[in-house]
Coordinates of C-alpha atoms in Angstrom, one line a residue:
M6 CA 1.4 19.7 15.4
K7 CA 2.5 19.9 11.8
L8 CA 0.6 20.0 8.5
I9 CA 3.0 19.4 5.6
Q10 CA 3.1 18.8 2.2
I11 CA 4.1 14.5 2.0
K12 CA 5.4 13.6 -1.2
Y13 CA 5.7 10.1 -0.9
I14 CA 5.9 7.3 -3.4
Y15 CA 3.7 4.7 -1.0
T16 CA 2.9 1.2 -2.6
L17 CA 4.0 -2.7 -2.7
L18 CA 4.7 -2.6 -5.5
L19 CA 6.8 -0.3 -5.7
L20 CA 9.8 -2.3 -4.4
V21 CA 10.0 -4.4 -7.2
I22 CA 9.3 -1.1 -9.7
L23 CA 12.4 0.7 -7.9
F24 CA 14.7 -2.6 -7.8
S25 CA 14.4 -2.5 -11.4
A26 CA 15.0 0.9 -12.3
C27 CA 17.7 1.8 -10.6
E28 CA 19.2 -1.2 -11.3
K29 CA 21.2 0.3 -14.8
A30 CA 22.4 3.4 -11.3
L31 CA 23.9 1.2 -9.2
I32 CA 27.0 2.0 -7.7
E33 CA 29.6 -0.6 -8.0
P34 CA 30.3 -2.6 -4.6
N35 CA 33.3 -1.6 -2.6
K36 CA 35.5 -4.2 -2.4
S37 CA 36.9 -3.3 0.4
S38 CA 34.4 -2.6 2.8
S39 CA 34.2 -5.4 5.0
P40 CA 31.3 -7.8 6.1
E41 CA 31.6 -6.7 9.4
K42 CA 30.9 -3.1 8.4
N43 CA 28.5 -4.2 6.5
F44 CA 26.6 -6.1 9.0
E45 CA 26.7 -2.2 11.1
I46 CA 25.8 -0.7 8.8
F47 CA 23.0 -3.0 8.0
W48 CA 21.7 -3.5 12.7
N49 CA 23.0 0.5 13.0
D50 CA 20.3 2.0 10.8
I51 CA 17.2 -0.4 10.8
N52 CA 18.0 0.7 14.8
N53 CA 17.1 4.5 13.8
T54 CA 15.0 3.7 12.0
Y55 CA 12.2 1.7 12.0
P56 CA 9.6 2.6 14.1
F57 CA 7.7 -0.7 15.0
F58 CA 10.1 -3.0 16.8
K59 CA 7.6 -3.2 19.9
Y60 CA 4.4 -3.6 17.1
D61 CA 7.0 -6.5 16.2
H62 CA 7.8 -8.0 19.2
V63 CA 11.7 -8.0 18.8
D64 CA 14.7 -6.7 20.9
W65 CA 17.4 -5.6 18.1
Q66 CA 19.4 -5.7 20.4
A67 CA 18.5 -8.8 21.6
V68 CA 18.8 -10.0 17.3
Y69 CA 22.0 -8.3 17.1
N70 CA 23.5 -10.6 19.7
S71 CA 22.7 -13.6 18.1
N72 CA 23.9 -12.5 15.2
R73 CA 26.9 -10.6 15.2
P74 CA 28.8 -13.6 15.9
L75 CA 27.8 -15.0 12.8
V76 CA 29.9 -12.6 11.0
N77 CA 33.8 -12.7 10.0
A78 CA 36.1 -10.8 7.6
S79 CA 35.9 -14.6 5.7
T80 CA 31.7 -13.7 5.4
T81 CA 30.8 -13.7 2.0
D82 CA 28.4 -11.8 0.1
D83 CA 26.0 -14.8 -0.4
E84 CA 26.0 -15.2 3.3
L85 CA 25.7 -11.4 5.1
F86 CA 21.9 -12.0 2.5
E87 CA 21.2 -14.6 4.0
I88 CA 21.7 -13.4 7.6
F89 CA 20.1 -9.9 7.2
K90 CA 17.0 -12.1 6.0
N91 CA 16.6 -14.6 9.0
M92 CA 17.3 -10.5 10.9
L93 CA 13.6 -9.2 9.2
R94 CA 12.0 -12.4 9.0
P95 CA 10.2 -11.1 12.9
L96 CA 9.5 -8.2 10.5
L97 CA 6.2 -7.7 9.8
D98 CA 5.8 -4.6 8.1
G99 CA 4.5 -5.7 4.1
H100 CA 7.4 -3.1 3.1
I101 CA 10.5 -4.9 3.9
S102 CA 13.4 -6.2 1.3
L103 CA 16.6 -7.4 0.0
K104 CA 17.9 -7.4 -3.2
K105 CA 21.7 -9.0 -4.3
P106 CA 23.4 -6.5 -6.7
N107 CA 22.9 -9.5 -8.9
G108 CA 19.2 -9.2 -8.8
E109 CA 17.4 -11.3 -7.1
T110 CA 15.2 -9.9 -4.5
W111 CA 13.6 -11.5 -0.9
A112 CA 10.4 -9.6 0.6
N113 CA 9.3 -10.1 4.2
E114 CA 5.4 -11.5 1.5
R115 CA 3.7 -12.1 4.2
H116 CA 0.1 -11.5 3.1
Y117 CA -0.3 -14.2 0.7
Q118 CA -1.7 -16.2 2.9
Y119 CA -5.1 -14.5 2.6
Y120 CA -6.7 -15.1 -0.9
S121 CA -7.5 -12.0 -3.1
N122 CA -11.3 -12.6 -2.6
F123 CA -10.9 -10.7 -6.2
S124 CA -12.3 -12.7 -9.9
F125 CA -12.4 -9.2 -12.7
S126 CA -13.2 -11.8 -14.8
L127 CA -16.2 -12.9 -13.3
V128 CA -17.7 -9.1 -12.0
R129 CA -16.6 -8.5 -16.2
V130 CA -19.2 -11.7 -17.7
K131 CA -21.8 -11.7 -14.5
Y132 CA -22.4 -7.7 -13.9
L133 CA -20.8 -5.7 -16.9
N134 CA -22.7 -8.0 -20.0
N135 CA -18.8 -7.8 -21.1
K136 CA -19.1 -4.3 -22.1
V137 CA -16.2 -3.6 -20.0
N138 CA -13.8 0.7 -20.4
F139 CA -10.6 1.0 -19.5
V140 CA -8.7 4.2 -19.4
T141 CA -5.1 4.0 -19.9
A142 CA -1.9 6.7 -18.8
P143 CA 1.6 6.2 -19.7
D144 CA 3.8 3.5 -17.7
Y145 CA 5.0 5.3 -14.4
S146 CA 8.6 3.3 -14.6
D147 CA 8.2 3.1 -19.7
K148 CA 6.9 5.7 -21.5
T149 CA 7.0 3.9 -24.0
K150 CA 4.7 1.6 -22.8
T151 CA 1.2 2.6 -21.1
D152 CA -0.5 0.3 -18.1
T153 CA -4.3 -0.1 -18.1
I154 CA -5.2 2.1 -14.7
I155 CA -8.9 2.1 -14.6
R156 CA -11.7 -0.5 -16.1
Y157 CA -15.3 0.9 -15.2
G158 CA -19.0 -0.2 -16.6
F159 CA -22.6 0.2 -15.5
I160 CA -24.6 -2.2 -13.7
N161 CA -28.5 -2.1 -14.9
S162 CA -27.3 1.1 -16.4
N163 CA -28.0 3.0 -13.2
I164 CA -24.9 2.2 -11.0
L165 CA -21.4 2.6 -11.6
Y166 CA -18.8 -0.1 -11.1
F167 CA -15.2 1.7 -11.4
H168 CA -12.1 -0.5 -10.3
V169 CA -8.9 0.9 -9.4
G170 CA -5.5 -0.8 -10.2
T171 CA -3.6 1.0 -8.1
F172 CA -1.9 4.9 -7.2
L173 CA 1.6 4.1 -9.3
T174 CA 0.1 6.7 -11.9
N175 CA 0.2 9.5 -13.3
L176 CA -3.2 9.1 -14.4
P177 CA -5.9 12.2 -13.0
I178 CA -8.0 9.2 -11.8
R179 CA -10.8 12.4 -9.6
D180 CA -11.4 13.6 -12.5
T181 CA -11.7 10.6 -14.3
L182 CA -14.5 9.1 -12.2
R183 CA -15.8 12.5 -12.6
N184 CA -15.8 12.7 -15.4
I185 CA -18.0 9.4 -15.4
V186 CA -20.0 10.5 -13.4
K187 CA -21.6 14.0 -14.5
R188 CA -22.4 12.4 -18.2
N189 CA -24.6 8.9 -16.1
P190 CA -27.3 11.7 -14.1
Q191 CA -29.1 8.8 -13.2
L192 CA -26.8 6.7 -12.3
M193 CA -28.2 5.9 -8.2
G194 CA -24.2 5.1 -7.0
V195 CA -21.4 4.1 -7.7
I196 CA -19.6 0.9 -6.4
V197 CA -15.3 2.2 -6.5
D198 CA -13.1 -1.8 -6.0
M199 CA -10.1 -0.9 -4.7
R200 CA -9.3 -4.4 -4.2
S201 CA -6.4 -5.8 -5.2
N202 CA -4.5 -1.4 -5.4
G203 CA -1.1 -2.1 -4.4
G204 CA -0.8 1.5 -3.4
G205 CA 2.1 4.3 -4.8
I206 CA 1.8 7.8 -5.2
L207 CA -0.1 9.4 -1.9
S208 CA -1.7 12.8 -3.5
A209 CA -3.5 10.5 -6.1
A210 CA -5.8 8.9 -3.7
Q211 CA -5.7 11.5 -1.4
K212 CA -7.6 13.6 -4.3
L213 CA -9.8 10.7 -5.2
A214 CA -10.8 10.4 -2.0
S215 CA -11.3 14.5 -1.3
Y216 CA -14.3 13.8 -4.7
F217 CA -16.0 12.4 -2.1
T218 CA -15.5 14.1 0.8
G219 CA -16.0 17.3 -0.6
T220 CA -13.8 19.5 0.4
T221 CA -9.8 18.9 1.9
Q222 CA -10.5 17.9 5.3
L223 CA -7.7 15.8 7.8
Y224 CA -8.2 12.3 8.0
G225 CA -5.3 10.8 10.5
Y226 CA -1.3 11.9 11.3
I227 CA 1.7 10.4 10.5
K228 CA 5.3 10.6 12.4
N229 CA 8.4 10.1 11.3
K230 CA 11.3 7.2 13.9
T231 CA 13.7 9.7 14.8
G232 CA 16.5 8.1 16.7
P233 CA 17.8 4.0 18.5
L234 CA 14.6 4.9 20.6
D235 CA 10.9 4.1 21.1
N236 CA 9.8 7.4 21.8
N237 CA 12.5 8.9 19.1
F238 CA 9.9 10.7 16.9
S239 CA 9.1 13.8 15.3
D240 CA 5.9 15.2 16.2
N241 CA 2.9 14.5 13.9
Y242 CA 2.3 15.9 10.7
R243 CA -1.3 16.2 9.4
L244 CA -2.6 13.8 6.1
Y245 CA -5.5 15.2 4.3
T246 CA -7.5 15.2 1.1
Q247 CA -6.3 17.4 -1.7
G248 CA -10.0 19.2 -3.0
D249 CA -10.3 20.9 -6.3
G250 CA -12.8 22.6 -5.3
L251 CA -14.1 21.5 -8.6
G252 CA -17.1 19.4 -7.0
S253 CA -17.7 16.6 -5.9
F254 CA -19.9 12.6 -5.2
G255 CA -22.4 14.4 -2.9
T256 CA -24.4 12.3 -0.5
K257 CA -25.9 9.7 -2.9
P258 CA -24.1 5.8 -1.4
A259 CA -20.8 4.2 -3.2
A260 CA -19.2 1.1 -1.5
I261 CA -16.3 0.4 -1.5
L262 CA -15.2 -3.0 -2.1
T263 CA -10.9 -4.1 -0.2
N264 CA -9.4 -7.2 0.1
R265 CA -6.5 -8.6 2.0
Y266 CA -4.1 -7.2 -1.3
D267 CA -5.2 -3.3 -0.4
F268 CA -1.9 -1.4 1.4
S269 CA -0.5 1.8 1.7
A270 CA -2.0 4.9 -1.2
T271 CA -5.0 2.7 -1.5
E272 CA -5.2 2.8 3.1
H273 CA -4.9 6.2 3.4
F274 CA -7.9 6.4 -0.1
V275 CA -9.7 4.4 2.2
M276 CA -9.0 5.8 6.0
A277 CA -9.6 9.4 4.3
T278 CA -13.6 7.9 4.2
R279 CA -14.2 5.5 5.5
D280 CA -16.2 7.3 8.0
L281 CA -18.6 9.4 5.3
T282 CA -22.2 8.4 6.2
N283 CA -22.6 7.5 2.5
V284 CA -19.7 5.1 2.2
T285 CA -20.1 1.7 3.0
T286 CA -16.9 -0.4 2.9
I287 CA -16.9 -4.1 1.9
G288 CA -15.0 -6.8 1.6
D289 CA -11.6 -7.5 3.7
T290 CA -9.1 -6.5 6.0
T291 CA -6.8 -4.3 4.4
G292 CA -3.3 -5.1 4.1
G293 CA -1.8 -2.9 7.1
A294 CA 1.4 -1.3 5.5
F295 CA 0.8 2.8 5.1
S296 CA 4.1 3.8 6.4
P297 CA 6.0 4.9 3.3
I298 CA 9.5 3.0 1.3
I299 CA 13.4 4.3 2.5
Q300 CA 15.3 2.8 -0.1
R301 CA 19.2 2.4 1.6
T302 CA 22.0 0.2 0.0
L303 CA 25.4 -1.0 1.6
P304 CA 28.7 -0.9 0.7
N305 CA 28.5 -4.8 -0.6
G306 CA 26.0 -3.3 -3.6
I307 CA 23.6 -5.6 -1.2
Q308 CA 20.4 -2.6 -1.3
Y309 CA 16.6 -2.6 1.9
T310 CA 13.8 -1.1 2.0
V311 CA 12.2 -0.3 4.8
V312 CA 10.0 2.2 7.1
S313 CA 10.3 4.8 9.4
S314 CA 7.3 6.4 9.8
I315 CA 3.8 5.2 11.5
T316 CA 0.6 6.6 10.4
T317 CA -2.7 7.0 12.1
D318 CA -6.4 8.0 12.1
K319 CA -8.0 11.3 13.8
Q320 CA -8.4 9.8 16.6
N321 CA -4.6 8.2 17.0
N322 CA -5.3 4.5 16.3
V323 CA -2.3 2.5 14.2
F324 CA -3.3 0.1 12.4
E325 CA 0.2 -1.5 10.6
R326 CA -0.2 -5.6 10.2
T327 CA -3.8 -5.5 11.8
G328 CA -5.5 -3.3 8.9
L329 CA -8.8 -1.8 8.0
A330 CA -11.6 -3.4 9.2
P331 CA -14.6 -3.6 6.5
E332 CA -18.1 -2.3 7.7
I333 CA -19.8 -5.2 5.8
Y334 CA -17.2 -7.9 5.6
K335 CA -18.0 -10.8 2.9
E336 CA -15.7 -13.1 0.9
L337 CA -15.4 -14.5 -2.7
T338 CA -15.4 -18.4 -2.0
N339 CA -14.2 -20.4 -4.8
L340 CA -18.4 -21.9 -4.3
D341 CA -19.2 -18.7 -5.3
F342 CA -17.1 -17.8 -8.7
L343 CA -18.6 -21.9 -9.9
A344 CA -22.2 -20.3 -8.6
G345 CA -20.7 -17.4 -11.6
K346 CA -21.6 -14.5 -8.6
D347 CA -19.8 -11.9 -6.3
P348 CA -20.0 -11.6 -2.7
L349 CA -19.5 -8.2 -2.1
V350 CA -20.5 -6.7 -5.6
D351 CA -24.2 -8.0 -4.6
A352 CA -24.0 -6.3 -1.0
A353 CA -22.7 -2.9 -2.4
I354 CA -26.0 -3.2 -5.4
N355 CA -27.9 -4.3 -1.9
K356 CA -26.8 -0.5 -0.1
I357 CA -26.7 1.8 -2.3
K358 CA -30.1 0.8 -3.6
E359 CA -31.1 0.6 0.1

C-alpha cells in the first residue's frame, strides 16, 4: 500500500460552487462536434472512470446499447442532456451531476427522501438559552463575503456544544475547538454536531479528527479506478488524520451527532473517530458518498461530475451508498420538535454525564 497526500475537495455542496465558480471560464461549445461524438466521449469516460457499477448493479454496456440508437446527427444538445440524465439515474452516487452551458443543473439527489434530524433553532432556544457564538471565515467561493462556519455554546456551563456547518473553509476548525476547550477547563465533555455538513476540504476534516485521535493515525484507504474493467484499480493509498502535536482533546467523553445529510469529508471525520473509546456517534446513518469529485466538460459544453475512487475503512469495508451507522440511533420527530426537545442532544448529554 502507498502513502500519498490527498488534496481532493470532498463535498456534495461543492457541485453547486464548482459549477457556479467556473461559469465565466467555460470554453465556448464546439459547434462542429457531433452529438454522436459527445455521446461516445461521455459513455467511454464514465466506463473508464466510475468505480461502482457492481455496487449499483448497472450493466454500463447495456446502457450504451439501449441509448446509442437514440442519438444521431439531428439530436439536439437538450435531447442529449435528457439522454445523459436517463443514463446516469441508475448510478446511485450522490456526487453525480450534469450542467448545461446555460446553467441548468441536474443532480442525482437520492438523499432527499430522508429527514434532516436537525433544527439549530431548537438547539439554540432549548439547550443554549439563546447564547450562541459564531465563528466566520471568508466565503470559499467569494472572498468579499463571509460564511458562518462554527456555532457554539454551553449546556449547563460544563458541556460544549460545537456545530460544524461545513468543511469547505480555510478556517482552522481544529484550532478553534482547541482554544475553546483550553479556555474552559470545567468542561465535562463536548458535543460535536455534524448534522447536515455536506463536506468540503478533506484535510480540514482530518485535522479536526486528529484532535480526538491525539496523534496522526491511519483510519482507511482509497483506491482509484484506472480502466474499464472491474479489476482496473490502483494500489490502496493510506488515509491518515493530521496531527500537529499541539495538544488533543484527551479522554473526556465526546458525542458526534450525525444525519443522512453528512457527506464526503464529514464522513471521513466520522470514520476516523468512531472507534475511539471516549467518542460516541449519535443520530442517523451518514449519507454514504466518500469519494472525490471529478469534473468534465464535453465538446458541446455540457459539464458533468463523477467519482473515480473507492474509500474503505481500515478493515477494507466499503460504506458508499450505505453510510456509517451511529452507535446510538436517535430521531428528531415532529412531536419532539413541538415538545421542544432534541433526542440526539439529550442522548449526548446523558452519555457525557455517565
